[in-house]
Coordinates of C-alpha atoms in Angstrom, one line a residue:
X1 CA 39.2 -127.5 198.6
X2 CA 40.7 -124.2 199.7
X3 CA 39.7 -122.0 202.6
X4 CA 37.3 -119.9 200.4
X5 CA 35.6 -123.1 199.2
X6 CA 35.1 -124.3 202.7
X7 CA 33.5 -121.0 203.7
X8 CA 31.3 -121.1 200.5
X9 CA 29.8 -124.5 201.4
X10 CA 29.8 -124.0 205.1
X11 CA 31.9 -127.1 205.7
X12 CA 33.5 -125.7 208.8
X13 CA 30.2 -126.2 210.6
X14 CA 29.3 -129.7 209.2
X15 CA 30.2 -131.3 212.5
X16 CA 27.3 -129.3 214.1
X17 CA 24.6 -130.5 211.8
X18 CA 21.2 -131.5 213.2
X19 CA 18.8 -133.9 211.5
X20 CA 16.8 -132.1 208.8
X21 CA 19.4 -129.4 208.2
X22 CA 20.1 -128.5 204.6
X23 CA 23.6 -128.1 203.3
X24 CA 25.1 -127.2 199.9
X25 CA 28.3 -129.1 199.0
X26 CA 30.0 -130.9 196.1
X27 CA 30.0 -134.5 195.0
X28 CA 33.4 -136.0 195.9
X29 CA 32.8 -139.4 194.3
X30 CA 30.2 -141.8 193.0
X31 CA 30.6 -145.6 193.7
X32 CA 27.8 -148.0 192.9
X33 CA 24.7 -147.0 194.7
X34 CA 26.4 -144.4 196.9
X35 CA 27.2 -140.8 196.3
X36 CA 29.9 -139.4 198.6
X37 CA 29.6 -135.7 199.6
X38 CA 32.6 -133.6 200.5
X39 CA 32.1 -132.4 204.1
X40 CA 35.7 -131.4 204.9
X41 CA 39.3 -132.4 204.1
X42 CA 38.9 -135.4 206.5
X43 CA 35.3 -136.6 206.2
X44 CA 32.6 -137.4 203.7
X45 CA 28.8 -137.8 203.8
X46 CA 26.9 -140.5 202.0
X47 CA 23.7 -140.2 199.9
X48 CA 21.7 -142.9 198.1
X49 CA 22.5 -142.6 194.3
X50 CA 18.9 -143.8 193.5
X51 CA 17.7 -140.4 194.6
X52 CA 19.6 -138.7 191.8
X53 CA 18.5 -140.9 188.9
X54 CA 16.0 -140.0 186.2
X55 CA 13.0 -142.1 185.3
X56 CA 15.2 -144.3 183.0
X57 CA 17.6 -145.1 185.8
X58 CA 20.4 -142.8 184.6
X59 CA 22.4 -140.6 187.1
X60 CA 21.7 -136.9 186.6
X61 CA 24.9 -135.7 188.4
X62 CA 28.6 -136.3 188.2
X63 CA 31.7 -135.8 190.4
X64 CA 32.4 -132.2 191.1
X65 CA 28.7 -131.1 190.8
X66 CA 27.3 -128.8 193.5
X67 CA 24.3 -130.3 195.3
X68 CA 21.8 -129.5 198.1
X69 CA 21.0 -132.2 200.6
X70 CA 19.5 -132.7 204.0
X71 CA 21.3 -134.3 207.0
X72 CA 19.4 -137.3 208.4
X73 CA 21.8 -138.5 211.1
X74 CA 24.6 -141.0 211.8
X75 CA 24.5 -144.6 210.5
X76 CA 27.3 -147.0 211.1
X77 CA 29.6 -144.1 211.8
X78 CA 28.7 -142.3 208.6
X79 CA 27.0 -139.0 208.2
X80 CA 23.9 -139.8 206.0
X81 CA 22.1 -137.3 203.7
X82 CA 19.0 -137.2 201.5
X83 CA 17.5 -135.0 199.0
X84 CA 14.2 -135.7 200.6
X85 CA 13.0 -137.2 203.9
X86 CA 11.6 -140.7 203.5
X87 CA 8.6 -141.7 205.4
X88 CA 10.3 -144.4 207.5
X89 CA 12.9 -142.0 208.7
X90 CA 10.5 -139.2 209.6
X91 CA 9.8 -138.6 213.3
X92 CA 8.0 -135.6 214.6
X93 CA 11.1 -133.5 215.1
X94 CA 12.2 -134.2 211.5
X95 CA 8.7 -133.4 210.2
X96 CA 8.7 -130.1 212.1
X97 CA 12.2 -129.3 210.7
X98 CA 11.0 -130.3 207.2
X99 CA 8.1 -127.9 207.6
X100 CA 10.2 -125.0 208.8
X101 CA 13.0 -125.5 206.2
X102 CA 10.8 -126.5 203.2
X103 CA 12.3 -130.0 203.0
X104 CA 10.4 -132.5 200.8
X105 CA 9.1 -135.6 202.6
X106 CA 7.9 -139.0 201.2
X107 CA 4.7 -140.6 202.1
X108 CA 2.1 -143.2 201.0
X109 CA -1.3 -142.3 199.8
X110 CA -3.4 -144.5 202.1
X111 CA -7.0 -143.7 201.2
X112 CA -9.5 -141.2 199.8
X113 CA -11.3 -139.1 202.5
X114 CA -13.7 -136.2 202.3
X115 CA -12.0 -133.4 200.3
X116 CA -8.8 -135.3 199.5
X117 CA -6.5 -138.0 200.6
X118 CA -5.0 -139.4 203.8
X119 CA -1.2 -139.7 203.5
X120 CA 1.0 -141.7 205.8
X121 CA 4.4 -140.2 206.5
X122 CA 6.4 -142.2 209.1
X123 CA 4.0 -142.7 212.0
X124 CA 2.1 -139.5 211.2
X125 CA -1.1 -139.1 209.2
X126 CA -1.4 -136.1 206.9
X127 CA -4.1 -134.6 204.7
X128 CA -3.6 -133.7 201.0
X129 CA -6.5 -131.9 199.3
X130 CA -7.6 -133.0 195.9
X131 CA -6.3 -129.6 194.5
X132 CA -2.8 -130.4 195.8
X133 CA -2.4 -133.8 194.3
X134 CA -0.8 -134.1 190.9
X135 CA 0.2 -131.4 188.5
X136 CA -1.2 -130.6 185.0
X137 CA -2.3 -134.2 184.4
X138 CA -5.8 -135.7 184.1
X139 CA -6.2 -138.4 186.7
X140 CA -8.9 -139.9 188.8
X141 CA -8.6 -140.1 192.7
X142 CA -8.2 -143.8 192.4
X143 CA -5.0 -143.3 190.3
X144 CA -3.2 -142.0 193.3
X145 CA -4.2 -144.6 195.9
X146 CA -1.4 -146.8 197.1
X147 CA 1.3 -144.7 195.5
X148 CA 4.5 -143.6 197.2
X149 CA 4.9 -139.9 196.5
X150 CA 6.8 -136.8 197.5
X151 CA 5.1 -134.0 199.4
X152 CA 5.8 -130.5 200.9
X153 CA 4.4 -129.9 204.4
X154 CA 2.3 -126.8 204.1
X155 CA 1.0 -126.8 207.7
X156 CA 2.4 -128.3 210.9
X157 CA 0.1 -128.1 214.0
X158 CA -0.6 -129.8 217.3
X159 CA 2.9 -131.3 217.5
X160 CA 2.6 -133.1 214.1
X161 CA -0.9 -134.4 214.7
X162 CA -2.4 -132.0 212.2
X163 CA -0.4 -132.0 208.9
X164 CA -1.4 -130.5 205.6
X165 CA 0.7 -131.6 202.6
X166 CA 1.0 -130.8 198.9
X167 CA 2.3 -133.1 196.1
X168 CA 1.5 -130.4 193.6
X169 CA 4.0 -128.0 195.2
X170 CA 6.8 -130.5 194.7
X171 CA 5.9 -131.1 191.1
X172 CA 5.7 -127.3 190.5
X173 CA 9.2 -126.9 191.9
X174 CA 10.5 -129.7 189.8
X175 CA 8.8 -128.2 186.7
X176 CA 10.4 -124.8 187.4
X177 CA 13.8 -126.4 187.7
X178 CA 13.2 -128.2 184.4
X179 CA 12.1 -125.0 182.7
X180 CA 15.2 -123.2 184.0
X181 CA 17.5 -125.9 182.8
X182 CA 15.9 -126.0 179.3
X183 CA 16.0 -122.2 179.0
X184 CA 19.8 -122.4 179.4
X185 CA 20.1 -125.1 176.8
X186 CA 17.6 -124.2 174.2
X187 CA 17.9 -121.0 172.2
X188 CA 15.9 -119.4 169.3
X189 CA 17.4 -120.7 166.0
X190 CA 18.5 -124.0 167.4
X191 CA 17.5 -127.3 165.7
X192 CA 16.3 -129.9 168.1
X193 CA 14.5 -133.3 168.0
X194 CA 11.1 -133.6 169.6
X195 CA 8.1 -136.0 169.7
X196 CA 4.6 -135.1 168.4
X197 CA 2.3 -135.4 171.5
X198 CA -1.1 -134.2 170.0
X199 CA -2.6 -132.8 166.8
X200 CA -5.0 -129.8 166.7
X201 CA -6.6 -127.9 163.8
X202 CA -4.2 -125.1 164.4
X203 CA -1.0 -127.1 164.7
X204 CA 0.8 -129.8 166.7
X205 CA 2.2 -129.9 170.2
X206 CA 5.7 -131.3 170.3
X207 CA 7.5 -132.5 173.4
X208 CA 11.0 -131.1 173.9
X209 CA 12.5 -132.8 176.9
X210 CA 9.4 -132.3 179.0
X211 CA 8.1 -129.0 177.7
X212 CA 5.3 -128.7 175.1
X213 CA 6.1 -126.5 172.1
X214 CA 3.6 -125.4 169.5
X215 CA 4.2 -126.2 165.8
X216 CA 1.7 -124.0 164.0
X217 CA 0.1 -125.5 160.9
X218 CA 1.6 -122.6 158.9
X219 CA 5.1 -123.6 160.1
X220 CA 4.8 -127.2 159.0
X221 CA 5.6 -126.8 155.4
X222 CA 5.9 -124.2 152.6
X223 CA 2.9 -126.1 151.1
X224 CA -0.6 -125.4 152.2
X225 CA -1.7 -128.0 154.7
X226 CA -5.4 -128.7 154.8
X227 CA -5.3 -131.9 157.0
X228 CA -2.5 -131.9 159.6
X229 CA -3.0 -135.7 160.2
X230 CA -1.9 -136.3 156.6
X231 CA 1.7 -135.1 157.4
X232 CA 2.1 -135.7 161.1
X233 CA 1.3 -138.6 163.5
X234 CA 1.2 -138.7 167.3
X235 CA 4.4 -140.3 168.6
X236 CA 6.3 -139.3 165.5
X237 CA 9.9 -138.0 166.1
X238 CA 10.7 -134.9 164.1
X239 CA 13.4 -132.2 163.8
X240 CA 12.2 -128.7 164.5
X241 CA 13.8 -125.2 164.7
X242 CA 13.0 -123.0 167.7
X243 CA 11.5 -119.8 166.3
X244 CA 10.1 -118.2 169.5
X245 CA 10.7 -118.7 173.2
X246 CA 8.9 -117.0 176.1
X247 CA 10.2 -119.0 179.1
X248 CA 8.2 -117.1 181.7
X249 CA 4.9 -117.8 179.9
X250 CA 6.2 -121.3 178.9
X251 CA 5.3 -120.6 175.3
X252 CA 7.7 -122.1 172.8
X253 CA 7.0 -122.1 169.0
X254 CA 8.9 -124.3 166.6
X255 CA 9.0 -124.8 162.8
X256 CA 9.8 -127.6 160.4
X257 CA 9.2 -125.3 157.5
X258 CA 12.3 -123.3 158.6
X259 CA 14.4 -126.4 157.9
X260 CA 13.3 -126.6 154.3
X261 CA 14.6 -124.7 151.3
X262 CA 12.3 -121.8 150.4
X263 CA 10.9 -122.5 146.9
X264 CA 10.4 -118.7 146.4
X265 CA 14.2 -118.2 146.4
X266 CA 14.4 -119.7 142.9
X267 CA 11.0 -118.9 141.6
X268 CA 12.2 -116.2 139.1
X269 CA 14.6 -118.6 137.5
X270 CA 12.2 -121.5 137.4
X271 CA 9.1 -119.5 136.3
X272 CA 10.1 -116.5 134.1
X273 CA 7.3 -114.4 132.7
X274 CA 5.6 -116.2 129.8
X275 CA 6.1 -119.7 131.2
X276 CA 3.1 -122.0 130.6
X277 CA 2.3 -124.5 133.4
X278 CA -0.4 -127.1 133.9
X279 CA -1.3 -126.4 137.6
X280 CA -4.1 -127.3 140.0
X281 CA -6.6 -125.0 141.7
X282 CA -5.7 -124.9 145.4
X283 CA -8.2 -122.4 146.6
X284 CA -11.1 -120.3 145.2
X285 CA -11.7 -116.8 146.5
X286 CA -14.2 -114.2 145.6
X287 CA -11.5 -112.2 143.7
X288 CA -10.0 -115.1 141.8
X289 CA -8.3 -118.5 141.8
X290 CA -5.2 -119.6 143.5
X291 CA -3.4 -122.1 141.4
X292 CA -0.6 -124.4 142.6
X293 CA 2.2 -124.5 140.0
X294 CA 4.9 -126.2 142.2
X295 CA 5.5 -127.4 145.7
X296 CA 4.9 -124.4 148.0
X297 CA 4.1 -122.1 145.1
X298 CA 0.6 -120.7 144.5
X299 CA -0.2 -118.0 142.0
X300 CA -3.3 -115.9 141.5
X301 CA -5.5 -115.8 138.5
X302 CA -7.6 -112.6 139.1
X303 CA -11.3 -112.9 138.4
X304 CA -11.0 -110.3 135.7
X305 CA -8.9 -112.8 133.7
X306 CA -11.6 -115.5 133.8
X307 CA -14.1 -116.1 131.1
X308 CA -17.2 -115.5 133.3
X309 CA -19.9 -112.9 133.7
X310 CA -19.3 -110.1 136.2
X311 CA -22.0 -111.3 138.6
X312 CA -20.9 -115.0 138.5
X313 CA -20.1 -116.8 141.8
X314 CA -16.9 -118.4 140.7
X315 CA -17.0 -120.7 143.7
X316 CA -19.8 -122.5 141.9
X317 CA -17.8 -122.7 138.7
X318 CA -14.3 -123.7 139.8
X319 CA -13.4 -126.3 142.5
X320 CA -10.2 -126.9 144.4
X321 CA -8.3 -129.9 143.0
X322 CA -9.3 -129.2 139.4
X323 CA -6.5 -129.0 136.8
X324 CA -6.0 -125.5 135.4
X325 CA -3.4 -124.4 132.9
X326 CA -1.9 -120.9 133.3
X327 CA 0.8 -118.6 131.9
X328 CA 3.0 -116.6 134.3
X329 CA 2.2 -112.9 133.9
X330 CA 4.3 -111.3 136.7
X331 CA 6.6 -112.5 139.5
X332 CA 7.2 -110.7 142.8
X333 CA 9.4 -113.1 144.7
X334 CA 10.2 -110.7 147.6
X335 CA 6.5 -110.6 148.5
X336 CA 5.8 -114.1 147.4
X337 CA 3.3 -113.3 144.7
X338 CA 2.8 -114.6 141.2
X339 CA 0.2 -113.2 138.8
X340 CA -1.2 -115.8 136.3
X341 CA -3.5 -115.8 133.4
X342 CA -5.5 -118.7 131.9
X343 CA -3.8 -120.6 129.1
X344 CA -4.5 -123.5 126.8
X345 CA -3.4 -126.8 128.1
X346 CA -0.3 -128.6 127.0
X347 CA -2.6 -131.3 125.5
X348 CA -4.4 -128.7 123.4
X349 CA -1.1 -127.2 122.3
X350 CA 0.2 -130.7 121.3
X351 CA -3.0 -131.5 119.4
X352 CA -2.8 -128.2 117.5
X353 CA 0.9 -128.7 116.6
X354 CA 0.2 -132.2 115.3
X355 CA -2.6 -130.9 113.2
X356 CA -0.5 -128.1 111.7
X357 CA 2.4 -130.5 111.0
X358 CA 0.0 -132.9 109.2
X359 CA -1.4 -130.1 107.1
X360 CA 2.0 -128.8 106.1
X361 CA 2.9 -132.3 104.9
X362 CA -0.2 -132.3 102.7
X363 CA 0.4 -128.8 101.2
X364 CA 2.3 -130.2 98.2
X365 CA -0.7 -132.1 97.0
X366 CA -3.7 -130.0 98.0
X367 CA -4.0 -126.5 99.1
X368 CA -6.0 -126.1 102.4
X369 CA -6.9 -122.5 103.2
X370 CA -7.8 -123.3 106.8
X371 CA -4.4 -124.9 107.4
X372 CA -2.6 -122.0 105.8
X373 CA -4.5 -119.6 108.1
X374 CA -3.5 -121.6 111.2
X375 CA 0.1 -121.6 109.9
X376 CA 0.1 -117.8 109.7

């Protein structure tokens, strides 16, 4: 590293470090379970690699990465560092330094006491209120007992005899870092893979590397979805497109519909005016029937086109799921609207055609005035 880099990372003063002091440096090398930190041209610090692994045991850093660490002292002639102060290393001076410099400390949740938990950090006993244990997860007090967790010291009094700690603060900081990292990787318009975490009437929540994104029911498909559980399952892995991202509010919206071809793009070619279709009633409104004529395409038969009295409640006459034949009257693809009128069914048309053909064949022998009329 050049002179400017040494100044940047403060490495000229590394020889003056005191236990608990925070430094920012770069990773010089990684070997086995040890991470070597570049302290100067002639010396290196060591850090346990396990501190920098994710929940699956994979390292989250590489050589050349910048890193913040805390000096813990000399061991076998080596300058040792940590990203957090472990309980067995923590004496009162280190705990006081951790409090002043906002250094994370590790401790064991010993027991439940009035208002919270008793936590052992080194030889010290600390108090963690119920409200400061865990973060955004539903858990019973018993779920935390016996666990080795990371805390932030919020109060340090009476020479370390009175400690107030927070596990929630640590998890909040980790969450903020995760959100910041994701905000730099994920952009509106990107296609990503996520996992369905829960289903609601209004949509599904999809996990995107630790953040929950909403997949609204209207963004699942071009088709109308009445039962979300019929198309999605909890634990299912799906591809989605990010359509909105408010990182400050942590509100991300995604869509699977955006990855599908829009059926309205070809509706004019597929359903020109006059086309007869055997459709299905998808919805009944006071002003008419919505008839599904293709995947994602619903057209409207206005009530004025139906053979009913003006005062008739059409919701009692027509039911969703009923077959209904229509003829295309008008197409407005830009606004995604199709006007339909009732039509005879394909079966009725075929029956009439067969009847006419049979009568034409008989005309040479016997004149049938009714058949002649139909022919005209």
